[in-house]
């Protein structure tokens, strides 16, 4: 088969790799029908995630069809159409027993496209399939469903729920990329008084308005003053950091009100300063987190019912063989206007498993 292989900082290629094989009786092999690119993949290519070793197939989000399952898999079978979650869960360790699947200590967590071969390929092996893939309703398109593998549960759990968004709140989302836009969409579920989106790109700010932001601000034009004006000088109840840079993190801490909450979602590749000389007296709560995907079944039901605008974030589509072009378009979002890119395409007809390593 072919997959998008990481070869070191700034280097990756769509090339031939061995077909995946079942290694454990809890595994499944999935034929990829649709896959997307995440901002985290760009962080990997920049060298911000040093655990990713050359030779790994990238990607951690997909929709596809089960083609093979191990003997211990009970919830899916060949022919089932499924969502491949970005998080793998053993289901047995102490973290999984608390639904903290992102911290799995039994061989799961974020491993696809990180520690083992990922989803940006024609086929992918998924460990612990019973908890790590989700059957899909026929009413939900591949394009809409694939965004539920990562960005919607991430923004919902790490941003909105960890940030404790409540009715009547002022919510500020810093970064109107895909995760930030999904945070805007899911924050609306809790009836805040207002949502403010902050970004540098006018196209992304316009997308934030379409998805429910009540106000938008250019990050270069003192957005903290806009937030102060809207809140009688208090600041926001909840600020979601959805970029992952020192400047945006520090901006978030300047916009939160006393007793408020900063929910960090962005992937950081450099240290950021926590200004405790200003914050120690303000009773703020700061949360960080890797998504657990415990909310995925709920979000799937909502998307199938038309309650989540998942497909609205897709701006570009490609076939799988256009992987490098898709990466170029996604990485150049300031020029291309890309939000989410989705890839799908033809596969060779029959998988030929290699011997398990």
mmCIF file of C-alpha atoms in Angstrom:
data_model
loop_
_atom_site.group_PDB
_atom_site.id
_atom_site.type_symbol
_atom_site.label_atom_id
_atom_site.label_comp_id
_atom_site.label_asym_id
_atom_site.label_seq_id
_atom_site.Cartn_x
_atom_site.Cartn_y
_atom_site.Cartn_z
ATOM 1 C CA UNK A 1 0.000 0.000 0.000
ATOM 2 C CA UNK A 2 0.967 3.661 0.130
ATOM 3 C CA UNK A 3 1.253 5.903 3.173
ATOM 4 C CA UNK A 4 2.561 9.330 4.113
ATOM 5 C CA UNK A 5 5.859 8.584 5.839
ATOM 6 C CA UNK A 6 7.733 10.948 8.170
ATOM 7 C CA UNK A 7 11.464 11.090 7.419
ATOM 8 C CA UNK A 8 12.577 13.769 9.869
ATOM 9 C CA UNK A 9 12.009 17.471 10.452
ATOM 10 C CA UNK A 10 10.504 19.012 7.335
ATOM 11 C CA UNK A 11 10.602 15.739 5.387
ATOM 12 C CA UNK A 12 7.784 13.338 4.505
ATOM 13 C CA UNK A 13 6.616 11.490 1.392
ATOM 14 C CA UNK A 14 3.668 9.521 -0.002
ATOM 15 C CA UNK A 15 5.346 6.190 -0.754
ATOM 16 C CA UNK A 16 5.000 2.432 -0.686
ATOM 17 C CA UNK A 17 4.991 0.792 2.734
ATOM 18 C CA UNK A 18 4.070 -2.742 3.894
ATOM 19 C CA UNK A 19 0.398 -3.541 4.342
ATOM 20 C CA UNK A 20 -0.543 -3.680 8.029
ATOM 21 C CA UNK A 21 -1.140 -7.011 9.743
ATOM 22 C CA UNK A 22 -2.969 -8.020 12.902
ATOM 23 C CA UNK A 23 -0.440 -8.186 15.740
ATOM 24 C CA UNK A 24 -2.775 -8.775 18.680
ATOM 25 C CA UNK A 25 -6.172 -10.484 18.959
ATOM 26 C CA UNK A 26 -7.679 -7.085 19.926
ATOM 27 C CA UNK A 27 -6.559 -5.430 16.640
ATOM 28 C CA UNK A 28 -8.538 -4.484 13.574
ATOM 29 C CA UNK A 29 -7.329 -3.521 10.106
ATOM 30 C CA UNK A 30 -9.296 -0.716 8.456
ATOM 31 C CA UNK A 31 -9.397 0.244 4.786
ATOM 32 C CA UNK A 32 -9.204 4.042 4.871
ATOM 33 C CA UNK A 33 -12.082 5.780 3.103
ATOM 34 C CA UNK A 34 -11.400 9.341 4.263
ATOM 35 C CA UNK A 35 -8.594 10.946 6.203
ATOM 36 C CA UNK A 36 -7.701 14.472 7.214
ATOM 37 C CA UNK A 37 -4.645 16.441 8.285
ATOM 38 C CA UNK A 38 -4.315 17.902 11.760
ATOM 39 C CA UNK A 39 -2.371 20.892 12.999
ATOM 40 C CA UNK A 40 -0.508 18.398 15.183
ATOM 41 C CA UNK A 41 0.819 16.755 12.010
ATOM 42 C CA UNK A 42 2.318 20.127 11.068
ATOM 43 C CA UNK A 43 3.867 20.370 14.540
ATOM 44 C CA UNK A 44 5.440 16.928 13.963
ATOM 45 C CA UNK A 45 6.928 18.061 10.659
ATOM 46 C CA UNK A 46 8.318 21.174 12.364
ATOM 47 C CA UNK A 47 10.095 18.979 14.919
ATOM 48 C CA UNK A 48 7.874 19.965 17.860
ATOM 49 C CA UNK A 49 7.033 16.323 18.739
ATOM 50 C CA UNK A 50 10.407 14.582 19.074
ATOM 51 C CA UNK A 51 8.905 11.216 20.058
ATOM 52 C CA UNK A 52 7.829 10.701 16.430
ATOM 53 C CA UNK A 53 10.607 8.729 14.775
ATOM 54 C CA UNK A 54 11.493 8.666 11.088
ATOM 55 C CA UNK A 55 9.688 5.878 9.241
ATOM 56 C CA UNK A 56 6.312 6.364 10.951
ATOM 57 C CA UNK A 57 3.200 6.780 8.804
ATOM 58 C CA UNK A 58 1.540 9.984 9.972
ATOM 59 C CA UNK A 59 -2.130 10.657 10.729
ATOM 60 C CA UNK A 60 -4.525 9.890 13.568
ATOM 61 C CA UNK A 61 -8.025 10.529 12.118
ATOM 62 C CA UNK A 62 -9.930 8.405 9.608
ATOM 63 C CA UNK A 63 -13.186 6.911 8.436
ATOM 64 C CA UNK A 64 -13.067 3.521 6.781
ATOM 65 C CA UNK A 65 -14.247 -0.066 6.502
ATOM 66 C CA UNK A 66 -13.180 -2.949 8.701
ATOM 67 C CA UNK A 67 -11.417 -5.598 6.587
ATOM 68 C CA UNK A 68 -9.995 -7.853 9.283
ATOM 69 C CA UNK A 69 -10.354 -8.294 13.043
ATOM 70 C CA UNK A 70 -8.525 -10.237 15.709
ATOM 71 C CA UNK A 71 -10.145 -13.099 17.557
ATOM 72 C CA UNK A 72 -10.934 -11.040 20.673
ATOM 73 C CA UNK A 73 -12.753 -8.211 18.863
ATOM 74 C CA UNK A 74 -16.468 -8.311 19.639
ATOM 75 C CA UNK A 75 -18.085 -4.985 18.650
ATOM 76 C CA UNK A 76 -17.163 -4.684 14.955
ATOM 77 C CA UNK A 77 -16.668 -7.098 12.072
ATOM 78 C CA UNK A 78 -15.441 -7.003 8.470
ATOM 79 C CA UNK A 79 -17.622 -4.786 6.311
ATOM 80 C CA UNK A 80 -18.540 -2.372 9.106
ATOM 81 C CA UNK A 81 -18.051 1.321 8.354
ATOM 82 C CA UNK A 82 -16.299 2.967 11.292
ATOM 83 C CA UNK A 83 -14.717 6.113 12.661
ATOM 84 C CA UNK A 84 -11.102 5.591 13.744
ATOM 85 C CA UNK A 85 -10.554 7.645 16.885
ATOM 86 C CA UNK A 86 -7.382 9.672 17.376
ATOM 87 C CA UNK A 87 -7.081 8.023 20.809
ATOM 88 C CA UNK A 88 -6.602 4.310 21.413
ATOM 89 C CA UNK A 89 -7.853 2.829 24.692
ATOM 90 C CA UNK A 90 -6.887 -0.472 26.334
ATOM 91 C CA UNK A 91 -9.958 -0.273 28.576
ATOM 92 C CA UNK A 92 -8.202 -1.935 31.521
ATOM 93 C CA UNK A 93 -5.691 0.481 33.053
ATOM 94 C CA UNK A 94 -6.569 2.880 35.862
ATOM 95 C CA UNK A 95 -6.858 5.845 33.492
ATOM 96 C CA UNK A 96 -9.142 4.026 31.054
ATOM 97 C CA UNK A 97 -11.364 2.985 33.960
ATOM 98 C CA UNK A 98 -11.890 6.713 34.560
ATOM 99 C CA UNK A 99 -12.531 7.336 30.823
ATOM 100 C CA UNK A 100 -9.219 9.238 30.701
ATOM 101 C CA UNK A 101 -8.275 7.343 27.557
ATOM 102 C CA UNK A 102 -5.739 9.934 26.428
ATOM 103 C CA UNK A 103 -3.557 8.919 29.385
ATOM 104 C CA UNK A 104 -3.904 5.154 28.783
ATOM 105 C CA UNK A 105 -1.020 3.193 30.288
ATOM 106 C CA UNK A 106 -1.910 -0.115 28.670
ATOM 107 C CA UNK A 107 -0.453 0.597 25.245
ATOM 108 C CA UNK A 108 -3.015 3.155 24.115
ATOM 109 C CA UNK A 109 -3.413 6.924 24.262
ATOM 110 C CA UNK A 110 -2.278 8.968 21.286
ATOM 111 C CA UNK A 111 -0.267 6.334 19.434
ATOM 112 C CA UNK A 112 -1.538 6.440 15.824
ATOM 113 C CA UNK A 113 0.808 8.553 13.732
ATOM 114 C CA UNK A 114 2.832 9.186 16.887
ATOM 115 C CA UNK A 115 4.309 5.952 18.198
ATOM 116 C CA UNK A 116 2.930 3.517 15.592
ATOM 117 C CA UNK A 117 1.884 3.819 11.954
ATOM 118 C CA UNK A 118 -1.100 6.089 11.525
ATOM 119 C CA UNK A 119 -4.077 6.693 9.289
ATOM 120 C CA UNK A 120 -2.656 8.693 6.360
ATOM 121 C CA UNK A 121 -2.441 5.539 4.290
ATOM 122 C CA UNK A 122 -4.623 3.139 2.335
ATOM 123 C CA UNK A 123 -4.944 0.812 5.348
ATOM 124 C CA UNK A 124 -4.288 1.154 9.071
ATOM 125 C CA UNK A 125 -3.966 -1.286 11.970
ATOM 126 C CA UNK A 126 -5.986 -0.105 14.980
ATOM 127 C CA UNK A 127 -5.111 -1.627 18.373
ATOM 128 C CA UNK A 128 -7.856 -2.261 20.935
ATOM 129 C CA UNK A 129 -10.509 -1.989 18.262
ATOM 130 C CA UNK A 130 -13.495 -2.516 20.568
ATOM 131 C CA UNK A 131 -12.867 0.855 22.245
ATOM 132 C CA UNK A 132 -10.923 2.634 19.512
ATOM 133 C CA UNK A 133 -13.289 2.541 16.538
ATOM 134 C CA UNK A 134 -16.926 3.625 16.433
ATOM 135 C CA UNK A 135 -19.576 2.231 14.060
ATOM 136 C CA UNK A 136 -21.019 4.976 11.879
ATOM 137 C CA UNK A 137 -24.643 5.598 10.895
ATOM 138 C CA UNK A 138 -25.267 5.505 7.185
ATOM 139 C CA UNK A 139 -26.718 9.021 7.289
ATOM 140 C CA UNK A 140 -23.361 10.574 8.185
ATOM 141 C CA UNK A 141 -21.019 11.255 5.265
ATOM 142 C CA UNK A 142 -17.311 10.425 5.406
ATOM 143 C CA UNK A 143 -16.530 14.127 5.116
ATOM 144 C CA UNK A 144 -18.682 15.013 8.104
ATOM 145 C CA UNK A 145 -17.693 12.020 10.193
ATOM 146 C CA UNK A 146 -13.906 12.283 9.907
ATOM 147 C CA UNK A 147 -13.901 15.586 11.801
ATOM 148 C CA UNK A 148 -15.294 13.700 14.801
ATOM 149 C CA UNK A 149 -12.099 11.657 15.090
ATOM 150 C CA UNK A 150 -10.176 14.507 16.712
ATOM 151 C CA UNK A 151 -11.006 18.209 16.393
ATOM 152 C CA UNK A 152 -14.588 18.139 17.662
ATOM 153 C CA UNK A 153 -13.958 15.954 20.737
ATOM 154 C CA UNK A 154 -10.725 17.883 21.385
ATOM 155 C CA UNK A 155 -12.365 21.296 21.308
ATOM 156 C CA UNK A 156 -15.405 20.074 23.230
ATOM 157 C CA UNK A 157 -13.580 18.188 25.984
ATOM 158 C CA UNK A 158 -10.329 20.134 26.403
ATOM 159 C CA UNK A 159 -11.761 23.556 25.589
ATOM 160 C CA UNK A 160 -15.466 23.789 26.383
ATOM 161 C CA UNK A 161 -15.946 21.166 29.104
ATOM 162 C CA UNK A 162 -12.584 21.663 30.837
ATOM 163 C CA UNK A 163 -13.191 25.416 30.603
ATOM 164 C CA UNK A 164 -16.579 24.931 32.286
ATOM 165 C CA UNK A 165 -18.524 27.074 29.863
ATOM 166 C CA UNK A 166 -21.889 27.969 31.385
ATOM 167 C CA UNK A 167 -25.027 29.817 30.242
ATOM 168 C CA UNK A 168 -24.469 33.564 30.247
ATOM 169 C CA UNK A 169 -20.666 33.347 30.051
ATOM 170 C CA UNK A 170 -18.385 35.436 27.911
ATOM 171 C CA UNK A 171 -16.197 32.967 26.020
ATOM 172 C CA UNK A 172 -13.121 33.995 24.048
ATOM 173 C CA UNK A 173 -11.522 31.566 21.598
ATOM 174 C CA UNK A 174 -7.989 32.542 20.612
ATOM 175 C CA UNK A 175 -7.193 30.912 17.280
ATOM 176 C CA UNK A 176 -9.890 30.372 14.653
ATOM 177 C CA UNK A 177 -8.267 27.400 13.004
ATOM 178 C CA UNK A 178 -10.195 24.110 12.834
ATOM 179 C CA UNK A 179 -10.002 23.341 16.572
ATOM 180 C CA UNK A 180 -10.859 26.914 17.511
ATOM 181 C CA UNK A 181 -13.817 26.910 15.135
ATOM 182 C CA UNK A 182 -15.022 23.629 16.605
ATOM 183 C CA UNK A 183 -14.731 25.255 20.046
ATOM 184 C CA UNK A 184 -16.950 28.104 18.848
ATOM 185 C CA UNK A 185 -19.519 25.619 17.542
ATOM 186 C CA UNK A 186 -19.568 23.454 20.678
ATOM 187 C CA UNK A 187 -19.474 26.377 23.133
ATOM 188 C CA UNK A 188 -22.785 27.490 21.606
ATOM 189 C CA UNK A 189 -24.382 24.331 23.031
ATOM 190 C CA UNK A 190 -24.151 25.919 26.500
ATOM 191 C CA UNK A 191 -25.850 29.239 25.650
ATOM 192 C CA UNK A 192 -23.078 31.671 26.579
ATOM 193 C CA UNK A 193 -23.950 35.353 26.467
ATOM 194 C CA UNK A 194 -21.319 35.944 23.810
ATOM 195 C CA UNK A 195 -18.472 34.213 22.002
ATOM 196 C CA UNK A 196 -15.502 36.235 20.770
ATOM 197 C CA UNK A 197 -13.074 34.739 18.231
ATOM 198 C CA UNK A 198 -9.520 36.059 17.852
ATOM 199 C CA UNK A 199 -7.271 35.353 14.876
ATOM 200 C CA UNK A 200 -4.977 36.993 12.337
ATOM 201 C CA UNK A 201 -6.763 35.769 9.192
ATOM 202 C CA UNK A 202 -9.922 37.575 8.013
ATOM 203 C CA UNK A 203 -11.177 34.394 6.314
ATOM 204 C CA UNK A 204 -10.993 32.471 9.573
ATOM 205 C CA UNK A 205 -12.706 35.246 11.493
ATOM 206 C CA UNK A 206 -15.507 35.185 8.923
ATOM 207 C CA UNK A 207 -15.767 31.405 9.357
ATOM 208 C CA UNK A 208 -16.022 31.958 13.114
ATOM 209 C CA UNK A 209 -18.945 34.320 12.563
ATOM 210 C CA UNK A 210 -20.685 31.707 10.398
ATOM 211 C CA UNK A 211 -20.248 29.111 13.122
ATOM 212 C CA UNK A 212 -21.683 31.317 15.847
ATOM 213 C CA UNK A 213 -19.137 33.865 17.103
ATOM 214 C CA UNK A 214 -20.891 37.052 18.193
ATOM 215 C CA UNK A 215 -17.780 39.210 17.806
ATOM 216 C CA UNK A 216 -14.375 38.784 16.201
ATOM 217 C CA UNK A 217 -11.050 40.518 16.743
ATOM 218 C CA UNK A 218 -7.803 40.775 14.823
ATOM 219 C CA UNK A 219 -5.061 39.480 17.099
ATOM 220 C CA UNK A 220 -2.871 42.453 16.108
ATOM 221 C CA UNK A 221 -5.398 45.017 17.328
ATOM 222 C CA UNK A 222 -5.445 44.622 21.132
ATOM 223 C CA UNK A 223 -8.309 42.112 21.429
ATOM 224 C CA UNK A 224 -8.022 42.357 25.214
ATOM 225 C CA UNK A 225 -9.425 45.893 24.951
ATOM 226 C CA UNK A 226 -12.446 44.625 23.004
ATOM 227 C CA UNK A 227 -13.065 41.961 25.641
ATOM 228 C CA UNK A 228 -12.724 44.534 28.417
ATOM 229 C CA UNK A 229 -15.194 46.824 26.652
ATOM 230 C CA UNK A 230 -17.717 44.003 26.258
ATOM 231 C CA UNK A 231 -17.461 42.935 29.907
ATOM 232 C CA UNK A 232 -17.320 46.261 31.783
ATOM 233 C CA UNK A 233 -13.610 45.740 32.328
ATOM 234 C CA UNK A 234 -13.894 42.332 33.982
ATOM 235 C CA UNK A 235 -12.615 40.061 31.216
ATOM 236 C CA UNK A 236 -13.865 36.732 29.905
ATOM 237 C CA UNK A 237 -15.276 33.931 32.015
ATOM 238 C CA UNK A 238 -13.565 31.350 29.789
ATOM 239 C CA UNK A 239 -10.656 31.784 27.384
ATOM 240 C CA UNK A 240 -9.760 28.892 25.092
ATOM 241 C CA UNK A 241 -6.184 28.842 23.747
ATOM 242 C CA UNK A 242 -6.301 27.068 20.375
ATOM 243 C CA UNK A 243 -2.996 28.049 18.744
ATOM 244 C CA UNK A 244 -0.047 26.819 20.798
ATOM 245 C CA UNK A 245 2.396 29.748 20.895
ATOM 246 C CA UNK A 246 3.812 31.733 23.834
ATOM 247 C CA UNK A 247 2.199 34.947 22.568
ATOM 248 C CA UNK A 248 -1.304 33.486 22.291
ATOM 249 C CA UNK A 249 -1.074 31.772 25.677
ATOM 250 C CA UNK A 250 -0.013 34.985 27.368
ATOM 251 C CA UNK A 251 -2.788 36.868 25.558
ATOM 252 C CA UNK A 252 -5.299 34.427 27.012
ATOM 253 C CA UNK A 253 -4.088 35.051 30.550
ATOM 254 C CA UNK A 254 -4.485 38.813 30.022
ATOM 255 C CA UNK A 255 -8.113 38.442 28.913
ATOM 256 C CA UNK A 256 -9.468 36.182 31.667
ATOM 257 C CA UNK A 257 -11.450 37.740 34.515
ATOM 258 C CA UNK A 258 -10.771 37.092 38.224
ATOM 259 C CA UNK A 259 -12.181 33.672 39.006
ATOM 260 C CA UNK A 260 -12.194 32.761 35.321
ATOM 261 C CA UNK A 261 -10.786 29.830 33.415
ATOM 262 C CA UNK A 262 -8.056 29.481 30.772
ATOM 263 C CA UNK A 263 -8.414 26.192 28.869
ATOM 264 C CA UNK A 264 -5.282 25.424 26.866
ATOM 265 C CA UNK A 265 -5.928 23.260 23.800
ATOM 266 C CA UNK A 266 -3.035 24.323 21.551
ATOM 267 C CA UNK A 267 0.036 22.128 21.035
ATOM 268 C CA UNK A 268 3.054 24.061 22.306
ATOM 269 C CA UNK A 269 6.519 23.595 20.865
ATOM 270 C CA UNK A 270 8.233 26.319 22.922
ATOM 271 C CA UNK A 271 8.087 27.509 26.553
ATOM 272 C CA UNK A 272 5.493 30.108 27.484
ATOM 273 C CA UNK A 273 5.675 32.461 30.442
ATOM 274 C CA UNK A 274 3.083 32.120 33.185
ATOM 275 C CA UNK A 275 2.881 35.611 34.689
ATOM 276 C CA UNK A 276 2.196 34.651 38.277
ATOM 277 C CA UNK A 277 3.228 38.137 39.376
ATOM 278 C CA UNK A 278 -0.095 39.261 37.897
ATOM 279 C CA UNK A 279 -2.181 36.108 38.165
ATOM 280 C CA UNK A 280 -1.539 34.861 41.709
ATOM 281 C CA UNK A 281 -4.214 37.141 43.136
ATOM 282 C CA UNK A 282 -6.890 36.524 40.458
ATOM 283 C CA UNK A 283 -8.174 33.052 41.429
ATOM 284 C CA UNK A 284 -7.935 31.801 37.851
ATOM 285 C CA UNK A 285 -8.011 28.153 36.853
ATOM 286 C CA UNK A 286 -5.681 26.933 34.120
ATOM 287 C CA UNK A 287 -6.261 23.552 32.503
ATOM 288 C CA UNK A 288 -4.308 21.654 29.898
ATOM 289 C CA UNK A 289 -5.090 18.347 28.341
ATOM 290 C CA UNK A 290 -4.929 15.728 25.655
ATOM 291 C CA UNK A 291 -8.346 14.716 24.387
ATOM 292 C CA UNK A 292 -9.796 11.508 25.859
ATOM 293 C CA UNK A 293 -12.565 11.050 23.232
ATOM 294 C CA UNK A 294 -15.064 9.916 25.859
ATOM 295 C CA UNK A 295 -17.522 12.326 24.209
ATOM 296 C CA UNK A 296 -17.222 10.804 20.726
ATOM 297 C CA UNK A 297 -20.419 8.667 20.908
ATOM 298 C CA UNK A 298 -22.425 11.704 22.031
ATOM 299 C CA UNK A 299 -20.953 13.909 19.309
ATOM 300 C CA UNK A 300 -21.636 11.223 16.690
ATOM 301 C CA UNK A 301 -25.308 11.143 17.674
ATOM 302 C CA UNK A 302 -25.508 14.926 17.546
ATOM 303 C CA UNK A 303 -23.822 15.076 14.139
ATOM 304 C CA UNK A 304 -26.144 12.399 12.760
ATOM 305 C CA UNK A 305 -29.088 14.473 14.012
ATOM 306 C CA UNK A 306 -27.755 17.579 12.248
ATOM 307 C CA UNK A 307 -26.828 19.355 15.486
ATOM 308 C CA UNK A 308 -23.115 19.837 14.723
ATOM 309 C CA UNK A 309 -21.782 21.684 11.655
ATOM 310 C CA UNK A 310 -18.871 19.308 11.091
ATOM 311 C CA UNK A 311 -18.792 19.314 7.290
ATOM 312 C CA UNK A 312 -18.964 23.131 7.266
ATOM 313 C CA UNK A 313 -15.281 23.200 8.204
ATOM 314 C CA UNK A 314 -14.166 21.257 5.112
ATOM 315 C CA UNK A 315 -12.804 23.645 2.489
ATOM 316 C CA UNK A 316 -10.695 21.360 0.265
ATOM 317 C CA UNK A 317 -10.964 17.724 -0.857
ATOM 318 C CA UNK A 318 -8.339 15.525 -2.501
ATOM 319 C CA UNK A 319 -7.742 11.896 -3.442
ATOM 320 C CA UNK A 320 -5.257 10.015 -1.281
ATOM 321 C CA UNK A 321 -2.503 10.188 -3.887
ATOM 322 C CA UNK A 322 -2.590 13.985 -3.557
ATOM 323 C CA UNK A 323 -1.359 13.812 0.039
ATOM 324 C CA UNK A 324 1.592 16.149 -0.463
ATOM 325 C CA UNK A 325 -0.579 18.686 -2.288
ATOM 326 C CA UNK A 326 -3.105 18.507 0.537
ATOM 327 C CA UNK A 327 -0.351 19.133 3.105
ATOM 328 C CA UNK A 328 0.880 22.137 1.116
ATOM 329 C CA UNK A 329 -2.628 23.611 0.953
ATOM 330 C CA UNK A 330 -3.279 22.994 4.660
ATOM 331 C CA UNK A 331 0.109 24.342 5.776
ATOM 332 C CA UNK A 332 -0.380 27.432 3.603
ATOM 333 C CA UNK A 333 -3.784 28.250 5.049
ATOM 334 C CA UNK A 334 -3.012 31.972 5.211
ATOM 335 C CA UNK A 335 -2.852 32.006 1.404
ATOM 336 C CA UNK A 336 -5.208 29.147 0.506
ATOM 337 C CA UNK A 337 -7.984 29.810 3.027
ATOM 338 C CA UNK A 338 -7.907 26.149 4.071
ATOM 339 C CA UNK A 339 -9.709 25.099 7.224
ATOM 340 C CA UNK A 340 -9.913 21.305 7.013
ATOM 341 C CA UNK A 341 -8.790 19.221 4.062
ATOM 342 C CA UNK A 342 -10.249 15.749 3.522
ATOM 343 C CA UNK A 343 -8.670 13.050 1.383
ATOM 344 C CA UNK A 344 -10.183 9.858 -0.011
ATOM 345 C CA UNK A 345 -9.661 7.726 -3.058
ATOM 346 C CA UNK A 346 -9.158 4.381 -4.692
ATOM 347 C CA UNK A 347 -7.374 1.489 -3.012
ATOM 348 C CA UNK A 348 -5.832 -1.699 -4.289
ATOM 349 C CA UNK A 349 -8.494 -4.384 -4.216
ATOM 350 C CA UNK A 350 -7.143 -6.859 -1.730
ATOM 351 C CA UNK A 351 -5.004 -6.424 1.347
ATOM 352 C CA UNK A 352 -2.083 -8.817 1.622
ATOM 353 C CA UNK A 353 -1.097 -8.986 5.299
ATOM 354 C CA UNK A 354 2.593 -9.261 6.090
ATOM 355 C CA UNK A 355 3.854 -11.469 8.872
ATOM 356 C CA UNK A 356 3.348 -9.933 12.294
ATOM 357 C CA UNK A 357 6.489 -8.386 13.700
#
